[in-house]
N, CA, C and O atoms as a Maestro MAE file, in Angstrom:
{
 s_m_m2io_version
 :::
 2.0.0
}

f_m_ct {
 s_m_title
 :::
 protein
 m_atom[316] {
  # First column is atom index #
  i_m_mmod_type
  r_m_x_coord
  r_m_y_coord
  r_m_z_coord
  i_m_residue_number
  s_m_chain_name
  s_m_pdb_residue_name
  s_m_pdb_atom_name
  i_m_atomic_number
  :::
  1 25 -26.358 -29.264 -11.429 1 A "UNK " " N  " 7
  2 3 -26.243 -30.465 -10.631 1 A "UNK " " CA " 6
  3 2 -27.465 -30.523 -9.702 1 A "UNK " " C  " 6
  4 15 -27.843 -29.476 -9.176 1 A "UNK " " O  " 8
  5 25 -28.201 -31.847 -9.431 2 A "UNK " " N  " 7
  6 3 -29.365 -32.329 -8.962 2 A "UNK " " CA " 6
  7 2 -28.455 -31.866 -7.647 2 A "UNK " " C  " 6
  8 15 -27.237 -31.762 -7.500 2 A "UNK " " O  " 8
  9 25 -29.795 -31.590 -6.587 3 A "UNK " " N  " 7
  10 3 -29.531 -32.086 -5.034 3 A "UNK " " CA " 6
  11 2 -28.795 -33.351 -4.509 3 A "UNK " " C  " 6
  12 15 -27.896 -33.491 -3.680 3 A "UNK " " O  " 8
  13 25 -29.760 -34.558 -5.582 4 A "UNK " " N  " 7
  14 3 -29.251 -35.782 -5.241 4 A "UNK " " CA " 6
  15 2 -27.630 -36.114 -5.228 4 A "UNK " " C  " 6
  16 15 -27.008 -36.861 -4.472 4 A "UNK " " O  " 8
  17 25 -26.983 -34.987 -6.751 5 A "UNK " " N  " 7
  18 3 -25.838 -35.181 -6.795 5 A "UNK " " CA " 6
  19 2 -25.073 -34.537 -6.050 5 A "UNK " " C  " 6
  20 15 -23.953 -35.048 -6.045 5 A "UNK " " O  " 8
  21 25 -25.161 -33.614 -5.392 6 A "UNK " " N  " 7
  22 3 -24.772 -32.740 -4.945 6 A "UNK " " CA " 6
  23 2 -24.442 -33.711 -3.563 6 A "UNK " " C  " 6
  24 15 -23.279 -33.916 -3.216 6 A "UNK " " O  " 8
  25 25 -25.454 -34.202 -2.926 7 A "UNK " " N  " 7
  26 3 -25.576 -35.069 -1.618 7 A "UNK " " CA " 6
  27 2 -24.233 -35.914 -1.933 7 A "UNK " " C  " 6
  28 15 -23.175 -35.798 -1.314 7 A "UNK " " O  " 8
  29 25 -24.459 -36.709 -2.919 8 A "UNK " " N  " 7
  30 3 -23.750 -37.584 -3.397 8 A "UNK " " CA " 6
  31 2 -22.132 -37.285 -3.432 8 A "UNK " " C  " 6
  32 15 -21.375 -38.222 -3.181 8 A "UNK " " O  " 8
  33 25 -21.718 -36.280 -3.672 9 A "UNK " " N  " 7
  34 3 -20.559 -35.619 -4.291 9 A "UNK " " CA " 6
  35 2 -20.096 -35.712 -2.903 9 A "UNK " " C  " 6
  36 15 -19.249 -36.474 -2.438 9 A "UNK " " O  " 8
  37 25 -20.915 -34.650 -2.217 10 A "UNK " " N  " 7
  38 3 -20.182 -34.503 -0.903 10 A "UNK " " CA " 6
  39 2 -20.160 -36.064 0.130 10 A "UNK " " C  " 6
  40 15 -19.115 -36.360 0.709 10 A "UNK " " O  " 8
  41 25 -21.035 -36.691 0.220 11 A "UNK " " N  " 7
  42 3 -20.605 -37.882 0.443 11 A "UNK " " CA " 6
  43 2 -19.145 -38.579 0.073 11 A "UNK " " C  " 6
  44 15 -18.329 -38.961 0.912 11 A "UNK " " O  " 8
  45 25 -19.015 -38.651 -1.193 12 A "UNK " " N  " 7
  46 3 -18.089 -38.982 -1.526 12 A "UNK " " CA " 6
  47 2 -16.933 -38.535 -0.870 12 A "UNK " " C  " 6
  48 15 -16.208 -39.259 -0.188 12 A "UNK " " O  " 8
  49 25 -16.771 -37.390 -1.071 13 A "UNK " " N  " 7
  50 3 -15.564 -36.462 -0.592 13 A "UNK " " CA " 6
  51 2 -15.718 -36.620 0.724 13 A "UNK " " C  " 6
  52 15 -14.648 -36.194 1.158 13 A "UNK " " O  " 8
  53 25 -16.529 -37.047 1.884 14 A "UNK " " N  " 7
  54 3 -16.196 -37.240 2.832 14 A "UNK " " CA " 6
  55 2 -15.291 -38.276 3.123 14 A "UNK " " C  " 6
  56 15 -14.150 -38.234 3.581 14 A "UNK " " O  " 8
  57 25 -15.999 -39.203 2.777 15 A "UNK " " N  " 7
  58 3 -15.348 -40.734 2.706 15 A "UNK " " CA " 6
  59 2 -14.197 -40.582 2.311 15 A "UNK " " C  " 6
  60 15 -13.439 -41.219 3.042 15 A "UNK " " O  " 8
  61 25 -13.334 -39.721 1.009 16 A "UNK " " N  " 7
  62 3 -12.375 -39.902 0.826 16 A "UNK " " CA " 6
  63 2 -11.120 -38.574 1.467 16 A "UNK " " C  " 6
  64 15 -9.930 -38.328 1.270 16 A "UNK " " O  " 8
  65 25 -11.937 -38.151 2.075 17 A "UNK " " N  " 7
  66 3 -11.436 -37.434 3.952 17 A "UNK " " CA " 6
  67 2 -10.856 -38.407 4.440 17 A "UNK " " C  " 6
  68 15 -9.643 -38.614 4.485 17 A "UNK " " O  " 8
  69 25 -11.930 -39.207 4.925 18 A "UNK " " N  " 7
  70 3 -11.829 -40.101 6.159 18 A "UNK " " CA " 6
  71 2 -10.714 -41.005 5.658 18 A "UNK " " C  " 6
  72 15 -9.774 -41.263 6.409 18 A "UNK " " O  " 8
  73 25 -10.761 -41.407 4.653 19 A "UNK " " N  " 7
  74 3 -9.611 -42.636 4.338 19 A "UNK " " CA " 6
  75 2 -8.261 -42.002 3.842 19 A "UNK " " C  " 6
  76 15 -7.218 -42.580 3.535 19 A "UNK " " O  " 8
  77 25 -8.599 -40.470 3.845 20 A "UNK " " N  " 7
  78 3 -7.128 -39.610 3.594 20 A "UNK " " CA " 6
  79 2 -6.463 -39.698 5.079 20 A "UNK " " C  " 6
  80 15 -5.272 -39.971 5.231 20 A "UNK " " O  " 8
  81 25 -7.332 -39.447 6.133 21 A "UNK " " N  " 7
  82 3 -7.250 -39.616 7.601 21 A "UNK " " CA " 6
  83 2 -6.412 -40.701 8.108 21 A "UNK " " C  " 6
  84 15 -5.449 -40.737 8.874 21 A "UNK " " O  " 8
  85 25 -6.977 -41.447 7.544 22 A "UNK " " N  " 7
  86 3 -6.210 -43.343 8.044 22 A "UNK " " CA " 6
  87 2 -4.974 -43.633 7.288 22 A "UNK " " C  " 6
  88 15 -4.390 -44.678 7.578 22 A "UNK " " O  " 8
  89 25 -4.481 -42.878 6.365 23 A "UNK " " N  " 7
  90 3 -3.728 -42.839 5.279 23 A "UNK " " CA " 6
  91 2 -2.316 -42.076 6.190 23 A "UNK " " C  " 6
  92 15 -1.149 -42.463 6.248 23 A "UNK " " O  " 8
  93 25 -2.873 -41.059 6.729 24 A "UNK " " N  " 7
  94 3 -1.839 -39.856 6.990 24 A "UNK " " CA " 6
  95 2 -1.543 -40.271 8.455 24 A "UNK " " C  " 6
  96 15 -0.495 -39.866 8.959 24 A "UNK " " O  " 8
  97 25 -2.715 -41.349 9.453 25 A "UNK " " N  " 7
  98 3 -2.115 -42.011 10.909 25 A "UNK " " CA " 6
  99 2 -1.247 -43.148 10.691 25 A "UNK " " C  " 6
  100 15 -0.432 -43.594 11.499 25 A "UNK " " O  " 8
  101 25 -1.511 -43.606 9.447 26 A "UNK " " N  " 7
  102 3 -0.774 -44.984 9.539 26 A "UNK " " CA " 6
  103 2 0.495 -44.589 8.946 26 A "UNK " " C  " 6
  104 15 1.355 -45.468 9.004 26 A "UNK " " O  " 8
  105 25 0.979 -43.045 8.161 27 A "UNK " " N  " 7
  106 3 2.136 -43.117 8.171 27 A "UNK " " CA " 6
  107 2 2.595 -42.238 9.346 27 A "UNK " " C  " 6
  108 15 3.824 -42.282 9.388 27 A "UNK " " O  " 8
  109 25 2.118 -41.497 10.266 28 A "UNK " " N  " 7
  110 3 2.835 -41.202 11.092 28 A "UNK " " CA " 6
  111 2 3.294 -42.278 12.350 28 A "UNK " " C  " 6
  112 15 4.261 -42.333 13.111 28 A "UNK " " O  " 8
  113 25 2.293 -42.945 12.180 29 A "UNK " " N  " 7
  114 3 2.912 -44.124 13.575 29 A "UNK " " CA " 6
  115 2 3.711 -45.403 12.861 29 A "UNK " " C  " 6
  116 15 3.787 -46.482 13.448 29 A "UNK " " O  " 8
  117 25 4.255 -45.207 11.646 30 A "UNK " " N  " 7
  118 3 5.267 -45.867 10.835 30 A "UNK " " CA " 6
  119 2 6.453 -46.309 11.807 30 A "UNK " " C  " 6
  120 15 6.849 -45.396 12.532 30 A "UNK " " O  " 8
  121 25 7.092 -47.535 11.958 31 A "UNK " " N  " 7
  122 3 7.870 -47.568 12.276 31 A "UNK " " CA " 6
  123 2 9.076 -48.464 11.531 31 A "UNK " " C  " 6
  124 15 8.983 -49.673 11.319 31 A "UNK " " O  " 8
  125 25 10.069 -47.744 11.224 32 A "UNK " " N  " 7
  126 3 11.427 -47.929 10.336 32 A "UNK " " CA " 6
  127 2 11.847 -49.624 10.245 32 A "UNK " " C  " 6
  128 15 12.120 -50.414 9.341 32 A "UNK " " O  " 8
  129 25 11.735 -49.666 11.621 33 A "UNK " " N  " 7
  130 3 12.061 -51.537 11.281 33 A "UNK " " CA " 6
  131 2 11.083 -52.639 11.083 33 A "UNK " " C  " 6
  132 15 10.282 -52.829 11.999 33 A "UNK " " O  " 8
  133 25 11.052 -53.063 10.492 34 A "UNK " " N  " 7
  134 3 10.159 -54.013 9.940 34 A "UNK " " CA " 6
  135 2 9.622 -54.892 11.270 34 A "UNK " " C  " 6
  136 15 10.459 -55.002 12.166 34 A "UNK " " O  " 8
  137 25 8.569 -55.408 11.453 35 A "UNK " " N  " 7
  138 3 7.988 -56.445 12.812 35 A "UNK " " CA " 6
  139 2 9.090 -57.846 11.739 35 A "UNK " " C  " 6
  140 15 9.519 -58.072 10.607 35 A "UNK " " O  " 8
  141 25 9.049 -58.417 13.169 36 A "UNK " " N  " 7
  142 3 9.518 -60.040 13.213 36 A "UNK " " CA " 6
  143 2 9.128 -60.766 11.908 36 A "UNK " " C  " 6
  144 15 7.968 -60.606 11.526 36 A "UNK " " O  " 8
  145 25 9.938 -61.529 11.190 37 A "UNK " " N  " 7
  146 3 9.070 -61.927 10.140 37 A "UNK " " CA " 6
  147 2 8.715 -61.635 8.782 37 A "UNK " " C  " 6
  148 15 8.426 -62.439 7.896 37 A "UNK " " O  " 8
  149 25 8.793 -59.903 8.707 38 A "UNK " " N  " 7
  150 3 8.406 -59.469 7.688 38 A "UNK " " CA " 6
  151 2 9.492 -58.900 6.895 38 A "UNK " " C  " 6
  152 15 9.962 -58.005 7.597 38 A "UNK " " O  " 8
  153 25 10.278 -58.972 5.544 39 A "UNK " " N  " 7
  154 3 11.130 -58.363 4.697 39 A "UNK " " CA " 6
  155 2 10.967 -57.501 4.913 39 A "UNK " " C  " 6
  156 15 9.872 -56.948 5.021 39 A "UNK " " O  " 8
  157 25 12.660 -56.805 5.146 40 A "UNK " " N  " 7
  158 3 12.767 -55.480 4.964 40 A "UNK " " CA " 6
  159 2 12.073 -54.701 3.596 40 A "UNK " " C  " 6
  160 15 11.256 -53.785 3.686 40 A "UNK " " O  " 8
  161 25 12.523 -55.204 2.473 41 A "UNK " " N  " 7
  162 3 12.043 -54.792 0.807 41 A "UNK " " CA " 6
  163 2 10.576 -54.828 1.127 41 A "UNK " " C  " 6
  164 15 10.092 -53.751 0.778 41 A "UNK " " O  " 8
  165 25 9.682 -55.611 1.640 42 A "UNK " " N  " 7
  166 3 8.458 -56.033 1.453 42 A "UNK " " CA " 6
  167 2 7.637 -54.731 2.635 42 A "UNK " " C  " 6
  168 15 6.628 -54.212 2.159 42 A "UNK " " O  " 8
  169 25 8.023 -54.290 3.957 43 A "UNK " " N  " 7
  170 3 7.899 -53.381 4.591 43 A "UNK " " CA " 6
  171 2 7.885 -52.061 4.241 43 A "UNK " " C  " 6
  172 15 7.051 -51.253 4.651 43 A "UNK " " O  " 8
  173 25 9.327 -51.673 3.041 44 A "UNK " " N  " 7
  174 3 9.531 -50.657 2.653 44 A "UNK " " CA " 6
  175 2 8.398 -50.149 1.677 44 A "UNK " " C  " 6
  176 15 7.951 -49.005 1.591 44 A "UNK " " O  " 8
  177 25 7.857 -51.855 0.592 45 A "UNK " " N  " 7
  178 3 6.982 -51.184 -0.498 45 A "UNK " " CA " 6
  179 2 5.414 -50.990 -0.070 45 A "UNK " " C  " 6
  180 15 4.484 -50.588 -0.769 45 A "UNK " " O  " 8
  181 25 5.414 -51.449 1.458 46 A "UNK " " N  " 7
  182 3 4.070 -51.747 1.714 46 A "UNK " " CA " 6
  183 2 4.224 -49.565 2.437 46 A "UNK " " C  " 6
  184 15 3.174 -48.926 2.380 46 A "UNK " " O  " 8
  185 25 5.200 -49.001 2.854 47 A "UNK " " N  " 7
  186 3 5.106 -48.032 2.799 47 A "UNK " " CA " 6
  187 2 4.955 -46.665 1.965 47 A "UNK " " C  " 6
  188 15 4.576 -45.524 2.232 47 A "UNK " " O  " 8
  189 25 5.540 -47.477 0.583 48 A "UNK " " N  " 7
  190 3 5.784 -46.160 -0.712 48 A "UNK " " CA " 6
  191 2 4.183 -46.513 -1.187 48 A "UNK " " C  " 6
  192 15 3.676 -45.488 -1.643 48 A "UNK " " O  " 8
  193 25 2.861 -48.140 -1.220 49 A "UNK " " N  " 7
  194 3 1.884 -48.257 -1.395 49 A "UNK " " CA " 6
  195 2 1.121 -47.173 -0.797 49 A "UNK " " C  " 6
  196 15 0.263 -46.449 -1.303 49 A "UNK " " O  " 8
  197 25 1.758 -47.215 0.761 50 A "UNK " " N  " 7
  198 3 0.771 -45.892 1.367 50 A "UNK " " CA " 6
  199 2 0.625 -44.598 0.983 50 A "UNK " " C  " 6
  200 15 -0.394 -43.937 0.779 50 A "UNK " " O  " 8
  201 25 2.179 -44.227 0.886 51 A "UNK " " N  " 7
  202 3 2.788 -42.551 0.238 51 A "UNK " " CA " 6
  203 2 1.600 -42.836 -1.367 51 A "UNK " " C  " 6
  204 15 0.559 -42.179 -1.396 51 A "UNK " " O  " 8
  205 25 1.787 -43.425 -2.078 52 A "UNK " " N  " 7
  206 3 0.919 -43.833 -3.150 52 A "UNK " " CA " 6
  207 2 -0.409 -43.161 -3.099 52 A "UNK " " C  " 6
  208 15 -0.865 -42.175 -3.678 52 A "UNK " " O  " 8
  209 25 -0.907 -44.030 -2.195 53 A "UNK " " N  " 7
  210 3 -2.308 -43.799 -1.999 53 A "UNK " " CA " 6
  211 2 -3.183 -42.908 -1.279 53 A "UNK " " C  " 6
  212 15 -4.412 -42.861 -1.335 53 A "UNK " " O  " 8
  213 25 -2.088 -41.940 -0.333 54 A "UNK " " N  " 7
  214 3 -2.132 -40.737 0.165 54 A "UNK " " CA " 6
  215 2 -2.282 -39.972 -0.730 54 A "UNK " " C  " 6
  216 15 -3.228 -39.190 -0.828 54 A "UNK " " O  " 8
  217 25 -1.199 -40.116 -1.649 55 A "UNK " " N  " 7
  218 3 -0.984 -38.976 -2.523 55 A "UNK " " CA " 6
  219 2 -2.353 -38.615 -3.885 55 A "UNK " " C  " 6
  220 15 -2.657 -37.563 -4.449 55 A "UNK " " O  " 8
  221 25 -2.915 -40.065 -4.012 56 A "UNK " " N  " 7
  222 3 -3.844 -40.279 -5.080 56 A "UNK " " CA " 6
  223 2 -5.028 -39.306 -4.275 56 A "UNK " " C  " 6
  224 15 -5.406 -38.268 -4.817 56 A "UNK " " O  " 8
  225 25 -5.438 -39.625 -3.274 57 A "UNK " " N  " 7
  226 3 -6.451 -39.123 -2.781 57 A "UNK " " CA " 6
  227 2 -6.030 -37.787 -2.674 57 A "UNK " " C  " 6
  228 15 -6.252 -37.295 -3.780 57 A "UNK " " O  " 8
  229 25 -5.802 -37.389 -2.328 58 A "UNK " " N  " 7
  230 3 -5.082 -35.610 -2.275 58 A "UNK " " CA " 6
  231 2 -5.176 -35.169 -3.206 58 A "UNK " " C  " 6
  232 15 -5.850 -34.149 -3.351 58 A "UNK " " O  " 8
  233 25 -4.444 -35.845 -4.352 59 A "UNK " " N  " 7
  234 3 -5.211 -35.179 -5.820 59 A "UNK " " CA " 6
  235 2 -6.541 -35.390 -6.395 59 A "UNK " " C  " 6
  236 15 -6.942 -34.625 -7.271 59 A "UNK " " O  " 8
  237 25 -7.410 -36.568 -5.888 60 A "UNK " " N  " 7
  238 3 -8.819 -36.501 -5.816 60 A "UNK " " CA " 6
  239 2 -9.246 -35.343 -5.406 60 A "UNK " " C  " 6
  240 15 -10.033 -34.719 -6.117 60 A "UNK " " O  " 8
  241 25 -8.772 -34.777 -4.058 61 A "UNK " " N  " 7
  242 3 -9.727 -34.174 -3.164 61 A "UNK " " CA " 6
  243 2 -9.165 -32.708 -3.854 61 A "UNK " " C  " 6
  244 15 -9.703 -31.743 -3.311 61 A "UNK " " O  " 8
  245 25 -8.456 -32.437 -4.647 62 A "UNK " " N  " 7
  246 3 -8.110 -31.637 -5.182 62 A "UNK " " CA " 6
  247 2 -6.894 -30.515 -4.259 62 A "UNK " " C  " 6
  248 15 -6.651 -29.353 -4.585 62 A "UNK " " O  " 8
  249 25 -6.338 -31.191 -3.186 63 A "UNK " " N  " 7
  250 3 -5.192 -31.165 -2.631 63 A "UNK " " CA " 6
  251 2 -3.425 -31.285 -3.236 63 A "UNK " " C  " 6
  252 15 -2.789 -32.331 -3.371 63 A "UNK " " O  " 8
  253 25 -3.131 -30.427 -3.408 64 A "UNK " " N  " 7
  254 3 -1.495 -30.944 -3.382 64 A "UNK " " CA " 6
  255 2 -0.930 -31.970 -2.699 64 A "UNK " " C  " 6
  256 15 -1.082 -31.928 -1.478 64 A "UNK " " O  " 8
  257 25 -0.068 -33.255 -3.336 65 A "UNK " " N  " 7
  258 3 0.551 -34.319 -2.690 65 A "UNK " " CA " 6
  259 2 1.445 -33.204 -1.926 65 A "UNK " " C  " 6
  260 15 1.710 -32.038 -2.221 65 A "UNK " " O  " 8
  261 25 1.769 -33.939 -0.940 66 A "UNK " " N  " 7
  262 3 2.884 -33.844 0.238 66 A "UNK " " CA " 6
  263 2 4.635 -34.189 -0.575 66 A "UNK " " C  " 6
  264 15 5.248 -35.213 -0.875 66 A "UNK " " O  " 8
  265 25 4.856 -32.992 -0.657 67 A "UNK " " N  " 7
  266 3 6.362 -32.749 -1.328 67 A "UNK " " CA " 6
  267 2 7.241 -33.633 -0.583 67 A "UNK " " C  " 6
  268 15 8.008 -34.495 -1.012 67 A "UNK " " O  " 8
  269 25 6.965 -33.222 0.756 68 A "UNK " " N  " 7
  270 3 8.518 -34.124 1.433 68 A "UNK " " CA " 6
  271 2 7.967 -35.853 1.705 68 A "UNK " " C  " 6
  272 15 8.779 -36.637 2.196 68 A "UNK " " O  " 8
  273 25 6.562 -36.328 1.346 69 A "UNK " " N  " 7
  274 3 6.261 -37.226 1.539 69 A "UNK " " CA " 6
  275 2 7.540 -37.929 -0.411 69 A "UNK " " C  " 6
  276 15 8.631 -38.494 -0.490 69 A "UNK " " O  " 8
  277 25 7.033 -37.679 -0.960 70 A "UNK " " N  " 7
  278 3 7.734 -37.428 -2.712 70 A "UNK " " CA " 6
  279 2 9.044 -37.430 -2.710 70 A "UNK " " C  " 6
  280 15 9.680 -38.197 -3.432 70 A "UNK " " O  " 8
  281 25 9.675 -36.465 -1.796 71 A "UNK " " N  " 7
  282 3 11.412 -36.361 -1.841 71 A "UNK " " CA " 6
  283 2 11.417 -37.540 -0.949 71 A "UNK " " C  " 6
  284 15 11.802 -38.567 -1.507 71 A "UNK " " O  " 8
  285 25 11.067 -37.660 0.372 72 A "UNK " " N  " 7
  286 3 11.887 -39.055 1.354 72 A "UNK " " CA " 6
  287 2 11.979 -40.183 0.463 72 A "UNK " " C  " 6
  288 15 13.016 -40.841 0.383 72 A "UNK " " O  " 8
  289 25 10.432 -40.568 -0.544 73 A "UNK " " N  " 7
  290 3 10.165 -41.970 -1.065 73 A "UNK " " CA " 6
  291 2 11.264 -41.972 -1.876 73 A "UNK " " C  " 6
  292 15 12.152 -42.818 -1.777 73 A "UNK " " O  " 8
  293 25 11.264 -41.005 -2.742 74 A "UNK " " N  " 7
  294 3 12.361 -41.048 -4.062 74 A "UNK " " CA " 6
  295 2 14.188 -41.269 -3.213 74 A "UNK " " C  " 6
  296 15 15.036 -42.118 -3.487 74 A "UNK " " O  " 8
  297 25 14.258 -40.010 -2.044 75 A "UNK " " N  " 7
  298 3 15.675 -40.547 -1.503 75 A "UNK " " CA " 6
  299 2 15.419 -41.704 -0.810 75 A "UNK " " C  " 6
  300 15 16.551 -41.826 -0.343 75 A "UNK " " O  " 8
  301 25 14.788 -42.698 -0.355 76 A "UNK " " N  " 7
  302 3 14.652 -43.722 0.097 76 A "UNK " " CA " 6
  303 2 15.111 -45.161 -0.755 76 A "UNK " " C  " 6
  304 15 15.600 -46.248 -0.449 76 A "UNK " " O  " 8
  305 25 14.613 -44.430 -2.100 77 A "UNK " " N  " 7
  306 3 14.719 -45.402 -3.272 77 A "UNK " " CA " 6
  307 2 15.738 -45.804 -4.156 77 A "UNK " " C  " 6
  308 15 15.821 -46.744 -4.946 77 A "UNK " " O  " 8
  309 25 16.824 -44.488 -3.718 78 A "UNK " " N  " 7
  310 3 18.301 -44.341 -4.293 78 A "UNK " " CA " 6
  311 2 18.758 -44.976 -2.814 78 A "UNK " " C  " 6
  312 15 19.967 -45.210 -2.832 78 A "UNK " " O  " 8
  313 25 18.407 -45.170 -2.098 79 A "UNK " " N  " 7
  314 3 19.551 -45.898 -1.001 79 A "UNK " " CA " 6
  315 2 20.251 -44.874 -0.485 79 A "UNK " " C  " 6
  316 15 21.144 -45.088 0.335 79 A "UNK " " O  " 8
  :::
 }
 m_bond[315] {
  # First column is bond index #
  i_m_from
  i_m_to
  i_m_order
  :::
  1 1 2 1
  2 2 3 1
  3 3 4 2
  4 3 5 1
  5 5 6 1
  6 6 7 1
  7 7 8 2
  8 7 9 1
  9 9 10 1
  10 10 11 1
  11 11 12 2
  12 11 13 1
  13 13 14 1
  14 14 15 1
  15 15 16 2
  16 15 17 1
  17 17 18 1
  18 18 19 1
  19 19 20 2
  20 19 21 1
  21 21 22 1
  22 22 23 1
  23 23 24 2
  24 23 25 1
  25 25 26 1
  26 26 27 1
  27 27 28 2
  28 27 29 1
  29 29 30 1
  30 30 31 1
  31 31 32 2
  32 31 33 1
  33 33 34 1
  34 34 35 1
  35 35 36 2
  36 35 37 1
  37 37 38 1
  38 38 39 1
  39 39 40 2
  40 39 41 1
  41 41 42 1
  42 42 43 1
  43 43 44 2
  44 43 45 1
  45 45 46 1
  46 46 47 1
  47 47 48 2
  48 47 49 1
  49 49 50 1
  50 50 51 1
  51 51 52 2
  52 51 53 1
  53 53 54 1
  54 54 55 1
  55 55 56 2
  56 55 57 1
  57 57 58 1
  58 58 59 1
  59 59 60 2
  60 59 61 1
  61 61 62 1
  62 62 63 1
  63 63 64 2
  64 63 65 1
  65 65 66 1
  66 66 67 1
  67 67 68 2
  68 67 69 1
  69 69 70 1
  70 70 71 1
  71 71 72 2
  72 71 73 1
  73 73 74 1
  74 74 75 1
  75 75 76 2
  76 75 77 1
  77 77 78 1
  78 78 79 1
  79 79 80 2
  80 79 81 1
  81 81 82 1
  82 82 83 1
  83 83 84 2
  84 83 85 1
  85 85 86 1
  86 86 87 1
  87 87 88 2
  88 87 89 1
  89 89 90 1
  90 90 91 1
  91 91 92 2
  92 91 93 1
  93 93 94 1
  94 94 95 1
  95 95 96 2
  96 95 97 1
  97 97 98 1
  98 98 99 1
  99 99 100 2
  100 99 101 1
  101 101 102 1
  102 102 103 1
  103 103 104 2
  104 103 105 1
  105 105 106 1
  106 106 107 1
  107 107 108 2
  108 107 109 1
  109 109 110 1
  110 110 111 1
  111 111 112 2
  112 111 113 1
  113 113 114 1
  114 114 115 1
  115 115 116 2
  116 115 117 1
  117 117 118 1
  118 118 119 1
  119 119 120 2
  120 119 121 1
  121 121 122 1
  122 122 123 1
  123 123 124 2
  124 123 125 1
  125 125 126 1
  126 126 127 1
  127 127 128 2
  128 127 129 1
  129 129 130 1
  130 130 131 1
  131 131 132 2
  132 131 133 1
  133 133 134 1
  134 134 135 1
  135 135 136 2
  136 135 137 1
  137 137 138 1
  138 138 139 1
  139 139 140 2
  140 139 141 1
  141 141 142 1
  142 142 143 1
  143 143 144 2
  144 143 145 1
  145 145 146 1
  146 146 147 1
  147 147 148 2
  148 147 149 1
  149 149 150 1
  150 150 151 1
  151 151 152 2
  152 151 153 1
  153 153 154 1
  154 154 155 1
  155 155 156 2
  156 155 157 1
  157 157 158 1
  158 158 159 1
  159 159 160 2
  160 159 161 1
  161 161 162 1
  162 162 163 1
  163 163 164 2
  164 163 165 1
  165 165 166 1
  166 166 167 1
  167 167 168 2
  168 167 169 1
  169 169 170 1
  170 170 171 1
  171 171 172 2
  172 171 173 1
  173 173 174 1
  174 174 175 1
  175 175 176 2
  176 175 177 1
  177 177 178 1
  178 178 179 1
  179 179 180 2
  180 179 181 1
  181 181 182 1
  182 182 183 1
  183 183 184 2
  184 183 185 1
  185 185 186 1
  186 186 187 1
  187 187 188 2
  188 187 189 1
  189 189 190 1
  190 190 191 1
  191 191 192 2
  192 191 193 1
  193 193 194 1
  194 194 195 1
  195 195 196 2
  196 195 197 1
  197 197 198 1
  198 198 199 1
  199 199 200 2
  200 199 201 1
  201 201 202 1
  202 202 203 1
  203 203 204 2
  204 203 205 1
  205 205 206 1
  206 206 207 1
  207 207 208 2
  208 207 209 1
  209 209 210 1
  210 210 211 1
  211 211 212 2
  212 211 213 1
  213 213 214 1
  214 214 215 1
  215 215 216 2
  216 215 217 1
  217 217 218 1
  218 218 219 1
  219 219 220 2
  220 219 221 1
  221 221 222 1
  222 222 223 1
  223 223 224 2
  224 223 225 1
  225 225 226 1
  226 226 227 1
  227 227 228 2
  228 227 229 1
  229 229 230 1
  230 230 231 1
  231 231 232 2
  232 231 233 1
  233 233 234 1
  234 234 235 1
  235 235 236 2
  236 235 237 1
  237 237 238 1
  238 238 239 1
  239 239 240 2
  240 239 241 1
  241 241 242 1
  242 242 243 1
  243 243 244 2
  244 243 245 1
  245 245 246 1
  246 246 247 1
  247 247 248 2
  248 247 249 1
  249 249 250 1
  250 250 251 1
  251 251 252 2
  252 251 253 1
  253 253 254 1
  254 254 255 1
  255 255 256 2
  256 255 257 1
  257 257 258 1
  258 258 259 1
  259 259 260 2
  260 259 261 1
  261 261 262 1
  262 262 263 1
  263 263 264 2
  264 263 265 1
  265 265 266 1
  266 266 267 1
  267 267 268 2
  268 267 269 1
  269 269 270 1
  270 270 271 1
  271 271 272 2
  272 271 273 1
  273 273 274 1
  274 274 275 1
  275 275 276 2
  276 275 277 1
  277 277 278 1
  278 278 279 1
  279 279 280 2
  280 279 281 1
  281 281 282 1
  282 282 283 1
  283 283 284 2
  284 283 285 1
  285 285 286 1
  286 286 287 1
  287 287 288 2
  288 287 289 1
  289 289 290 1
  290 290 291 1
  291 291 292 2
  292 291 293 1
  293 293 294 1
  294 294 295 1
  295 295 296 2
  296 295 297 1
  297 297 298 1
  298 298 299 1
  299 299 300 2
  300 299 301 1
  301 301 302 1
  302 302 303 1
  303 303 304 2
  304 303 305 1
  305 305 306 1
  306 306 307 1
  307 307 308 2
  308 307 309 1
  309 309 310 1
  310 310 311 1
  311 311 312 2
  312 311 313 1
  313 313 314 1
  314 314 315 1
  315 315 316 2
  :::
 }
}
């Protein structure tokens, strides 16, 4: 692997740090009831999108997804 790629690589993997970062604040400051306005159903999937996309990047970064992130979505999903 070139320098260039090498630069490159790790670039990458930063960036997808940083947006693992924004991924893992926006579900901790989650909050259960939906704002004014917005479907409950439509709140819930805009949260399992996040668990989603947490989880994708984690296995990018060559991280294990978050188990209990996996069990809540799935018991969430049985009601």
């Amino acid at each position: 692997m070139t320098r260039a790629q090498e630069r490159l690589a790790a670039r990458q993997a930063a960036t997808a740090r940083q947006e693992l970062d924004g991924y893992e604040r926006d579900l901790a400051a989650w909050q259960p009831e939906p704002p004014e306005g917005i479907l409950p159903w439509a709140h819930q999937a805009y949260r399992h999108g996040l668990l989603a996309a947490r989880d994708d990047l984690r296995r990018e970064l060559g991280l294990a997804p978050a188990a209990t992130a996996i069990t809540t979505a799935t018991h969430e999903a049985r009601g």
